[in-house]
XYZ file of C-alpha atoms in Angstrom:
640
model
C -2.709 -54.642 24.022
C -0.992 -57.983 24.840
C -4.143 -60.014 26.318
C -2.771 -61.100 29.554
C -2.103 -57.654 30.087
C -6.506 -56.978 29.263
C -7.687 -60.401 31.812
C -9.217 -59.777 34.660
C -7.615 -59.189 38.170
C -9.541 -61.702 40.248
C -6.819 -61.775 42.737
C -8.002 -57.925 43.544
C -11.008 -58.316 43.051
C -10.398 -60.962 46.248
C -9.451 -59.030 48.613
C -11.731 -55.822 47.641
C -14.432 -58.913 49.144
C -16.196 -58.776 45.689
C -19.070 -61.430 45.701
C -17.972 -64.327 43.634
C -20.415 -67.275 44.355
C -21.209 -69.134 41.899
C -24.564 -67.274 39.585
C -27.640 -68.857 38.737
C -25.718 -70.424 35.351
C -23.830 -72.749 37.376
C -25.402 -76.287 36.334
C -23.288 -79.480 38.034
C -22.625 -81.771 34.342
C -19.320 -82.938 35.027
C -18.851 -83.669 31.671
C -14.853 -85.118 31.878
C -15.227 -86.487 35.478
C -18.185 -88.298 35.250
C -17.134 -89.829 31.949
C -13.948 -91.008 32.906
C -12.025 -92.081 36.050
C -8.597 -91.003 37.438
C -8.025 -94.462 36.749
C -9.338 -94.312 32.927
C -7.267 -91.139 33.008
C -3.639 -93.246 34.485
C -4.507 -96.032 31.782
C -4.691 -93.591 29.061
C -2.210 -91.714 29.939
C 1.032 -91.302 27.620
C 4.322 -91.285 29.102
C 7.789 -90.027 28.287
C 6.556 -87.350 25.995
C 5.814 -89.655 23.525
C 3.161 -88.185 22.879
C 4.474 -84.964 21.087
C 3.905 -85.078 17.484
C 6.003 -82.836 15.824
C 9.514 -83.125 14.694
C 12.584 -83.221 17.334
C 15.009 -81.019 17.119
C 17.335 -82.455 15.496
C 15.413 -83.748 12.666
C 16.129 -81.179 9.914
C 14.155 -82.384 7.213
C 11.147 -83.015 9.352
C 11.053 -78.972 10.203
C 12.178 -78.186 6.992
C 8.997 -80.122 5.796
C 6.681 -78.511 8.832
C 6.504 -75.096 8.528
C 7.024 -75.020 5.462
C 7.109 -71.030 4.082
C 7.086 -69.986 7.214
C 10.416 -71.202 7.993
C 13.083 -67.892 6.739
C 9.278 -65.851 8.012
C 10.550 -67.641 11.743
C 14.004 -66.696 11.696
C 13.556 -63.457 10.652
C 11.697 -62.516 13.585
C 14.028 -64.282 15.514
C 16.760 -62.144 14.322
C 15.451 -58.726 15.520
C 15.994 -60.827 18.820
C 18.987 -61.676 18.383
C 20.601 -58.483 20.330
C 17.681 -58.393 22.717
C 18.137 -56.533 26.100
C 16.892 -59.057 28.483
C 14.278 -56.532 31.285
C 14.503 -56.720 34.216
C 11.265 -56.459 35.981
C 11.815 -54.255 39.198
C 10.813 -54.844 42.938
C 9.057 -51.062 41.943
C 6.949 -52.193 39.432
C 5.025 -54.612 41.303
C 4.841 -52.220 44.300
C 3.690 -49.502 42.010
C 0.500 -51.477 41.846
C -0.282 -51.612 45.024
C 0.366 -47.471 44.905
C -1.426 -46.148 42.082
C -2.705 -49.082 40.468
C -0.888 -48.952 37.666
C -0.270 -51.705 36.206
C 3.426 -51.805 34.653
C 3.605 -56.179 32.976
C 5.487 -54.686 29.076
C 8.754 -55.841 29.828
C 7.671 -58.942 30.871
C 5.666 -59.501 27.833
C 8.838 -58.025 26.062
C 10.866 -60.901 27.296
C 7.907 -63.122 26.471
C 7.522 -62.129 22.787
C 12.123 -62.545 22.850
C 11.746 -66.014 23.827
C 9.667 -67.218 21.767
C 10.472 -65.813 18.260
C 13.816 -67.157 19.565
C 12.936 -70.471 20.089
C 11.267 -70.464 16.871
C 13.718 -69.358 14.667
C 15.845 -72.246 16.560
C 13.591 -74.694 15.771
C 13.312 -73.429 12.312
C 17.287 -73.304 11.666
C 18.707 -75.621 13.623
C 22.206 -74.105 13.522
C 22.231 -73.272 17.522
C 23.006 -69.615 16.267
C 19.247 -68.676 18.969
C 20.964 -71.048 21.689
C 23.574 -67.838 23.465
C 20.379 -65.893 23.738
C 17.519 -67.921 24.620
C 19.986 -69.509 27.815
C 20.796 -65.633 28.225
C 16.808 -65.520 28.438
C 16.643 -68.507 30.600
C 17.732 -67.527 33.224
C 16.258 -63.830 32.614
C 13.028 -66.063 33.925
C 15.006 -68.266 36.340
C 16.391 -65.425 38.270
C 12.937 -63.169 38.360
C 11.667 -63.851 41.567
C 8.327 -63.569 40.677
C 5.980 -64.557 36.751
C 3.090 -63.378 37.602
C 1.387 -60.373 36.352
C 2.429 -56.847 38.733
C -1.553 -57.006 39.676
C -1.512 -60.656 40.798
C 1.462 -60.699 43.339
C -2.047 -60.363 46.245
C -3.226 -63.899 44.756
C 0.007 -65.138 47.737
C -0.694 -65.750 51.435
C 1.170 -62.056 52.093
C -1.362 -60.551 50.011
C 1.422 -57.797 49.113
C 2.902 -56.079 45.849
C 6.330 -58.344 46.572
C 6.127 -61.603 45.489
C 8.542 -64.310 48.852
C 10.152 -66.222 47.191
C 9.151 -69.612 48.227
C 5.056 -68.559 47.938
C 4.511 -69.065 43.553
C 1.660 -67.509 42.592
C 0.330 -69.576 39.317
C -1.811 -66.986 37.922
C -1.749 -66.428 33.529
C 1.469 -64.821 33.182
C 2.774 -67.624 34.747
C 1.369 -70.236 33.544
C 1.886 -68.474 29.748
C 5.532 -67.960 31.062
C 5.512 -71.981 32.367
C 4.394 -72.750 28.825
C 6.940 -71.099 26.920
C 9.789 -72.469 28.963
C 8.195 -76.103 28.925
C 8.253 -75.508 25.425
C 12.124 -75.188 25.549
C 13.064 -77.535 27.646
C 11.213 -80.461 25.772
C 13.056 -79.543 22.704
C 16.593 -77.924 23.449
C 17.775 -80.000 27.037
C 20.090 -82.045 25.709
C 21.132 -79.431 23.187
C 21.599 -76.948 26.705
C 23.139 -79.814 28.198
C 26.836 -79.676 25.556
C 26.638 -76.112 26.679
C 26.262 -76.787 30.014
C 24.233 -79.070 32.270
C 23.319 -76.622 34.988
C 20.791 -74.719 32.109
C 18.441 -77.031 31.980
C 18.736 -78.036 36.049
C 18.221 -74.972 36.408
C 15.540 -74.601 33.951
C 13.434 -77.318 35.094
C 13.831 -76.885 38.497
C 12.194 -73.521 38.536
C 9.229 -75.112 36.232
C 8.641 -77.735 38.864
C 9.309 -75.071 41.869
C 7.165 -72.809 40.128
C 4.283 -74.512 38.239
C 4.111 -78.534 38.622
C 4.556 -78.219 43.163
C 2.403 -75.848 42.687
C 0.301 -77.499 41.091
C -0.206 -80.344 42.975
C -0.418 -79.285 46.620
C -1.645 -75.204 46.768
C -5.012 -75.266 46.868
C -5.409 -71.518 47.195
C -5.642 -69.799 43.646
C -9.575 -69.059 43.113
C -9.675 -70.816 39.306
C -8.509 -73.547 41.010
C -11.591 -73.889 41.845
C -11.461 -77.167 44.453
C -13.587 -75.113 47.544
C -16.511 -75.308 45.483
C -16.787 -70.964 46.264
C -15.668 -69.746 43.128
C -17.205 -69.095 40.156
C -14.596 -69.773 36.973
C -13.497 -67.736 34.198
C -11.113 -67.639 31.572
C -8.572 -67.940 33.612
C -9.600 -71.226 34.999
C -9.188 -73.420 31.203
C -5.666 -70.971 30.421
C -5.006 -71.954 33.058
C -4.871 -75.489 33.859
C -3.866 -75.854 29.889
C -0.263 -73.903 30.552
C -0.716 -75.837 33.588
C -1.161 -80.020 31.008
C 1.474 -78.385 28.675
C 4.722 -78.436 31.568
C 3.480 -81.891 33.425
C 3.565 -83.532 30.051
C 6.528 -81.755 28.799
C 8.222 -82.701 32.031
C 7.157 -85.153 34.406
C 7.299 -88.764 34.148
C 6.355 -89.522 37.625
C 2.800 -91.652 37.140
C 1.485 -90.793 39.973
C 1.832 -87.368 39.992
C 0.757 -87.160 36.058
C -2.062 -89.056 36.894
C -2.636 -87.199 40.283
C -1.800 -83.694 37.891
C -3.982 -84.495 35.327
C -6.734 -85.323 37.701
C -7.007 -82.356 38.875
C -7.194 -80.115 35.591
C -9.721 -82.377 34.617
C -11.667 -81.271 37.961
C -10.672 -77.981 37.543
C -11.654 -77.724 33.777
C -14.990 -79.574 34.740
C -15.747 -76.293 36.452
C -15.315 -74.127 33.810
C -17.727 -75.868 31.543
C -20.607 -76.502 34.402
C -20.214 -72.755 35.411
C -20.285 -72.094 31.290
C -24.199 -71.692 30.464
C -25.590 -75.185 27.623
C -26.363 -71.858 25.320
C -22.602 -71.670 24.615
C -21.932 -68.280 24.805
C -19.088 -66.130 26.561
C -20.387 -63.552 28.785
C -17.665 -61.942 29.720
C -17.811 -60.728 25.747
C -16.490 -62.267 22.709
C -12.451 -60.499 22.480
C -12.215 -63.238 25.351
C -13.434 -66.167 23.509
C -10.065 -66.958 22.614
C -8.911 -67.773 26.427
C -12.325 -68.845 27.123
C -13.787 -71.084 25.222
C -10.357 -71.354 23.011
C -8.062 -72.479 26.151
C -11.122 -75.073 26.890
C -11.035 -76.661 23.858
C -6.204 -76.086 23.567
C -6.377 -78.026 26.689
C -8.906 -80.899 25.356
C -6.915 -81.041 22.512
C -3.556 -81.720 24.619
C -5.088 -84.335 27.109
C -6.821 -86.045 23.716
C -3.269 -86.531 22.329
C -1.720 -87.134 25.953
C -4.380 -90.420 25.651
C -3.917 -90.904 22.334
C -7.467 -90.052 21.307
C -8.843 -92.413 25.264
C -9.947 -89.252 27.251
C -11.633 -86.989 24.491
C -15.402 -84.806 24.884
C -15.789 -83.113 21.520
C -19.342 -84.883 20.178
C -20.373 -82.441 23.384
C -22.673 -80.548 21.939
C -22.250 -77.777 23.921
C -18.919 -77.854 23.054
C -19.620 -77.161 19.797
C -21.784 -74.086 20.564
C -18.582 -72.486 22.317
C -16.510 -72.638 19.220
C -19.742 -71.142 17.240
C -20.627 -68.139 19.048
C -17.119 -66.395 18.086
C -17.778 -67.418 14.938
C -22.043 -65.727 15.299
C -20.328 -62.459 17.034
C -18.262 -61.712 14.387
C -20.015 -58.442 12.804
C -17.804 -58.048 9.298
C -15.118 -55.958 9.177
C -12.639 -56.623 12.325
C -15.758 -55.516 13.884
C -17.610 -58.164 16.567
C -20.469 -57.866 19.264
C -18.983 -56.783 22.154
C -20.191 -56.949 25.824
C -19.687 -56.368 29.538
C -14.927 -56.195 28.474
C -14.593 -56.702 25.804
C -13.933 -54.478 22.924
C -15.386 -53.814 19.690
C -12.442 -54.957 18.104
C -11.273 -58.288 16.924
C -12.796 -61.646 14.990
C -10.181 -64.632 16.453
C -7.106 -66.527 15.509
C -8.484 -68.330 12.259
C -5.947 -71.219 12.726
C -7.357 -71.766 16.905
C -11.232 -71.387 14.960
C -10.489 -73.823 12.382
C -8.568 -76.718 14.993
C -11.841 -76.058 16.724
C -14.370 -76.032 14.189
C -12.544 -79.737 12.702
C -12.330 -81.612 16.079
C -16.119 -80.527 17.433
C -16.954 -80.967 13.115
C -18.635 -77.705 12.834
C -18.962 -76.014 9.288
C -19.221 -72.686 10.617
C -15.935 -72.165 11.812
C -14.291 -74.023 9.708
C -15.819 -71.491 6.894
C -15.455 -68.484 9.320
C -12.021 -69.477 9.485
C -11.028 -69.788 6.559
C -13.229 -66.167 5.553
C -10.543 -64.640 8.520
C -7.399 -66.808 7.319
C -4.880 -64.368 5.205
C -1.453 -66.346 4.153
C 0.501 -63.139 4.180
C -0.040 -62.990 8.294
C 1.789 -64.397 11.002
C 1.258 -67.691 11.927
C 3.190 -66.900 15.090
C 1.165 -67.056 18.558
C 3.714 -65.438 20.560
C 4.527 -66.714 23.545
C 1.913 -69.029 23.130
C 4.115 -72.108 21.469
C 2.246 -74.749 21.170
C -0.898 -72.738 19.679
C 1.821 -71.901 16.700
C 3.218 -75.162 16.221
C -1.139 -76.300 16.058
C -1.796 -73.451 13.122
C 1.717 -74.896 11.441
C 0.023 -78.763 11.193
C -2.993 -77.388 9.950
C -1.897 -74.303 7.905
C -2.663 -76.176 4.332
C -5.827 -77.220 5.566
C -6.857 -73.892 6.559
C -5.640 -72.877 3.582
C -7.998 -75.567 1.204
C -11.044 -74.709 3.676
C -13.890 -72.801 1.123
C -13.763 -69.286 2.586
C -17.916 -69.007 4.080
C -19.440 -66.869 6.293
C -22.536 -65.197 6.690
C -24.560 -64.018 9.042
C -27.834 -66.428 10.312
C -30.857 -64.972 10.568
C -30.246 -64.584 14.080
C -28.521 -66.646 16.917
C -30.552 -66.459 20.826
C -28.807 -67.676 23.573
C -31.453 -68.471 26.650
C -29.323 -69.562 29.133
C -26.676 -66.372 28.677
C -29.579 -64.565 27.630
C -27.575 -62.444 24.061
C -29.089 -62.349 20.775
C -28.439 -61.786 17.448
C -30.821 -60.760 14.680
C -29.673 -60.003 11.473
C -32.309 -58.323 8.850
C -32.725 -56.552 4.750
C -29.979 -53.839 4.433
C -27.119 -55.737 5.840
C -28.355 -54.379 9.649
C -27.758 -56.241 12.421
C -28.182 -56.147 16.433
C -27.254 -57.784 19.237
C -29.327 -57.694 22.436
C -28.071 -58.617 25.976
C -30.473 -58.846 29.148
C -28.491 -61.822 32.119
C -27.397 -59.959 35.143
C -24.641 -57.549 36.439
C -22.350 -59.520 38.212
C -21.907 -61.629 35.622
C -17.459 -61.352 34.329
C -15.849 -58.449 33.863
C -19.583 -57.077 34.090
C -20.660 -53.685 32.413
C -24.292 -53.171 34.402
C -25.824 -53.046 30.484
C -28.713 -55.141 31.377
C -31.274 -54.175 27.985
C -28.088 -52.813 25.952
C -28.585 -53.414 22.235
C -26.400 -52.777 19.868
C -27.019 -51.572 16.005
C -24.326 -51.872 12.423
C -25.404 -51.297 9.555
C -23.112 -52.837 6.586
C -20.741 -54.290 9.073
C -19.827 -50.592 11.319
C -21.409 -50.140 14.490
C -23.858 -47.311 14.564
C -24.988 -47.648 18.376
C -22.271 -48.812 20.381
C -20.284 -50.858 23.510
C -17.478 -48.201 24.664
C -15.811 -51.051 26.128
C -13.344 -50.276 28.976
C -10.343 -48.687 29.214
C -7.036 -49.798 30.971
C -6.832 -52.155 32.934
C -6.147 -50.491 36.286
C -6.448 -51.606 40.033
C -9.436 -49.288 40.354
C -11.012 -51.426 37.807
C -11.293 -55.117 40.292
C -11.458 -53.227 43.241
C -14.834 -51.544 44.557
C -14.510 -48.404 42.265
C -15.198 -50.082 39.830
C -18.724 -48.754 38.572
C -17.572 -45.079 39.203
C -15.921 -45.452 36.008
C -17.905 -44.339 33.483
C -17.321 -47.267 31.313
C -18.857 -49.190 33.795
C -22.117 -48.077 34.501
C -25.386 -48.086 32.739
C -25.578 -44.326 32.440
C -22.764 -44.712 29.843
C -24.695 -47.690 28.196
C -27.803 -48.065 26.173
C -30.472 -48.421 28.974
C -33.260 -46.225 30.354
C -32.104 -43.708 33.768
C -35.480 -44.789 36.125
C -36.395 -41.917 38.619
C -32.337 -40.260 38.034
C -31.471 -44.132 39.136
C -28.403 -45.889 36.884
C -28.511 -49.496 37.096
C -27.046 -51.755 39.777
C -24.351 -54.245 40.241
C -24.754 -57.917 42.213
C -26.171 -60.647 41.357
C -29.852 -59.931 42.310
C -29.431 -56.490 39.846
C -31.170 -59.172 36.254
C -32.856 -59.476 33.434
C -36.423 -61.046 33.917
C -38.356 -62.931 31.826
C -36.741 -62.387 28.635
C -37.278 -64.111 25.263
C -37.071 -63.931 21.407
C -38.967 -64.678 18.985
C -38.722 -65.514 15.857
C -40.801 -65.285 13.810
C -41.589 -61.635 14.700
C -37.548 -61.214 15.075
C -37.941 -59.583 18.358
C -36.134 -60.360 21.422
C -37.792 -58.870 24.688
C -36.704 -58.277 28.456
C -38.394 -56.552 31.544
C -35.026 -54.923 33.005
C -36.867 -53.647 36.186
C -35.186 -55.775 38.580
C -32.167 -54.362 37.267
C -32.806 -51.163 39.287
C -32.297 -50.326 43.239
C -35.419 -50.484 44.539
C -34.688 -46.349 44.303
C -35.357 -46.257 40.532
C -39.761 -46.756 42.307
C -39.892 -49.306 39.009
C -42.456 -51.951 38.601
C -42.464 -53.071 35.335
C -39.349 -52.261 32.621
C -39.898 -54.254 29.282
C -37.678 -53.738 26.393
C -38.262 -54.760 23.345
C -35.965 -54.709 20.555
C -37.485 -55.737 17.057
C -35.496 -55.822 13.636
C -38.612 -55.670 10.330
C -38.878 -54.070 7.030
C -34.858 -52.234 7.226
C -35.296 -50.684 10.575
C -34.871 -51.196 14.541
C -37.207 -50.530 16.691
C -36.985 -50.191 20.354
C -39.741 -50.218 22.188
C -40.308 -49.627 26.286
C -43.454 -50.372 28.262
C -42.992 -49.363 31.819
C -44.996 -48.594 34.730
C -43.562 -46.230 38.770
C -44.551 -46.871 41.749
C -44.307 -43.153 41.803
C -42.493 -40.304 39.198
C -40.247 -38.490 41.138
C -36.921 -37.770 38.440
C -37.239 -37.117 34.409
C -36.736 -40.486 33.700
C -33.337 -40.739 30.288
C -33.083 -42.730 27.698
C -29.457 -43.218 26.829
C -27.515 -43.818 23.591
C -23.903 -43.992 22.594
C -22.344 -43.487 19.403
C -19.328 -42.198 17.716
C -18.488 -40.482 14.126
C -20.985 -37.636 14.176
C -24.054 -36.138 15.619
C -26.985 -34.247 14.742
C -29.794 -33.261 16.764
C -31.136 -30.197 15.147
C -34.543 -31.841 13.944
C -36.721 -32.605 16.494
C -37.716 -35.978 16.293
C -34.796 -37.554 14.737
C -30.938 -37.507 15.752
C -28.636 -38.286 12.395
C -26.088 -40.498 13.389
C -22.889 -40.595 10.870
C -20.006 -42.903 11.642
C -17.803 -44.413 9.205
C -19.551 -42.765 6.486
C -22.370 -45.165 7.107
C -25.331 -42.937 7.786
C -28.788 -43.527 10.115
C -32.346 -41.846 11.756
C -32.938 -42.441 14.824
C -36.261 -41.744 15.694
C -38.646 -40.984 18.873
C -41.530 -38.775 19.613
C -40.552 -35.180 19.835
C -43.635 -34.556 21.808
C -43.024 -36.881 25.039
C -38.580 -36.243 24.575
C -36.521 -33.764 23.678
C -32.380 -34.155 22.766
C -29.255 -33.271 24.139
C -26.192 -35.153 22.810
C -23.118 -34.860 25.270
C -19.403 -35.382 24.273
C -17.239 -38.212 26.452
C -13.671 -38.470 25.935
C -11.183 -40.559 25.485
C -8.058 -39.688 26.422
C -7.636 -43.482 26.385
C -5.625 -45.736 24.178
C -7.172 -48.787 24.962
C -10.992 -47.003 24.002
C -9.209 -44.213 21.293
C -7.848 -47.213 19.650
C -10.771 -48.401 18.533
C -13.518 -45.120 18.791
C -10.729 -41.767 18.076
C -10.818 -39.123 20.129
C -14.115 -39.097 21.601
C -17.676 -40.586 21.630
C -21.129 -39.229 22.107
C -24.095 -39.939 24.602
C -27.221 -39.157 22.784
C -30.088 -37.822 25.785
C -33.580 -38.493 25.203
C -35.209 -36.904 28.344
C -39.170 -37.245 29.293
C -40.472 -33.949 29.122
C -43.940 -35.470 30.895
C -43.830 -37.264 34.657
C -46.006 -40.348 34.158
C -45.855 -43.330 35.751
C -47.574 -46.131 33.337
C -46.499 -44.849 29.686
C -45.189 -47.082 26.183
C -41.538 -45.424 24.026
C -40.968 -46.412 20.902
C -38.031 -45.522 19.079
C -36.465 -46.828 15.313
C -33.259 -46.570 13.927
C -33.079 -47.193 10.277
C -29.954 -46.186 7.339
C -29.995 -43.413 5.629
C -29.228 -43.272 1.520
């Protein structure tokens, strides 16, 4: 699924009245705007697009050298769109989100993909064969009232689905569209003028009206964080990266350009302030690409556009942000996933290598080389800068030694995430945190367990996004609830959403390979829990999970849940046998205290079934007694 379609509908959250105030991890560091002043920006910024290091359109020898073996692949990809029929995004597609919550974005994404492939093919070939279809694409976007995602027009003043022509919405999709169209204008406007000067004039007008002027004058979009009231997430660096691309490729008025770059620096600083000092991505590893990854892209453009005079790549936190994606990789395409993130991924090796090179991270560069496949498509789709930047470093990446092995542990104390690696290729991921993180699931205290790179105890992830996903009804969806994570239900009560519902007193002891956290505060008062200390220890080729608790009163059976996939056998009391993807494990529990049952959770949603198959399983260990104080021990180890 296109990442734009997977990204948070924050406009719906705002309209639903969800609390978006800064959480406790916000720290006012302001790396960019305390190191550099607006006057520094004015002096450093390179005008007239002289910062661009890629060949001009007419430099055929330059493109042949720059693209190398990618040339024919890019041309072949563009040829597939020579007869593409440009899709009209109907008003009813937008209305459908308002009516039913469905997000009908495929036609918009198809148009973006077609235009990107046509542009790269024309740059590669240079014979004008793709120009007419590029012109059709330019007008397909120019004649479209909205460039925004169908779920995001609610960010306009009317908060309705139909876009007002004079109130453009600058969201992720509009930003991505502007990125693609700005590079189209930069490379081809002189060629387009030979056909008809009105083409590039119209294109420039649309980019100025929808992006440049909006960015400078409309402070209403939450991702800008210009009002100090809203928290940040991947939208902030991603939208600012797209804005910076547009300004640096289109704007040559020194005052407007300085104002825009300075505003973007202030905004990206807010993202860096919100990001924990430990560098972890609280949205989950599959959002790293457009959280830390887009922050890097932004800083990369800023560095190039100022001739290296404005750069913060030496900040240790930035390297930690980059290395998080390598440390979150389990293997064989599996990654640690929390919140709305998917369990499949790994990241683009080109982006990871570029990032790792600039922050001087051997971990990232070796990991990128491990992921690199010379047969894979170098294109980053509509993100033309990423595609061009990938071409620029491909030879370096190909020459890098592939190195990937799990560190013994990775401890992120501010984000409250801990990874541990053990013998027999075991891997464990533990999470504390709080229940108002970006893309939050109520999952304080959850644990994931892997054998030979295969998930055994899992986090299901999230289904296809709808209006419900980012509304007051979010926590009616089963994937968001703690009942369907690897945590207890206390007195029949699940964890509650909100910043006040959190893990506390979390710690990690590397000498014992033990992570522990008190999750009692993640539950509402109805749970009647005074303490629930959960610890996870990886030792002797076995994961041990201990729950030490004190309740004010026991009014309903205590239940410990574990989610898994594959096949489950509970026929022998005291042990649950799990087999997933050829890996076998035994989950041991005290049969004197617990009775085991298994619930099947069907996965009709393709976003989930594409990862796990048609169903997953909820292992339910129900306590037989009503004690208010006890200590439970569960262990899981591989079976040969």
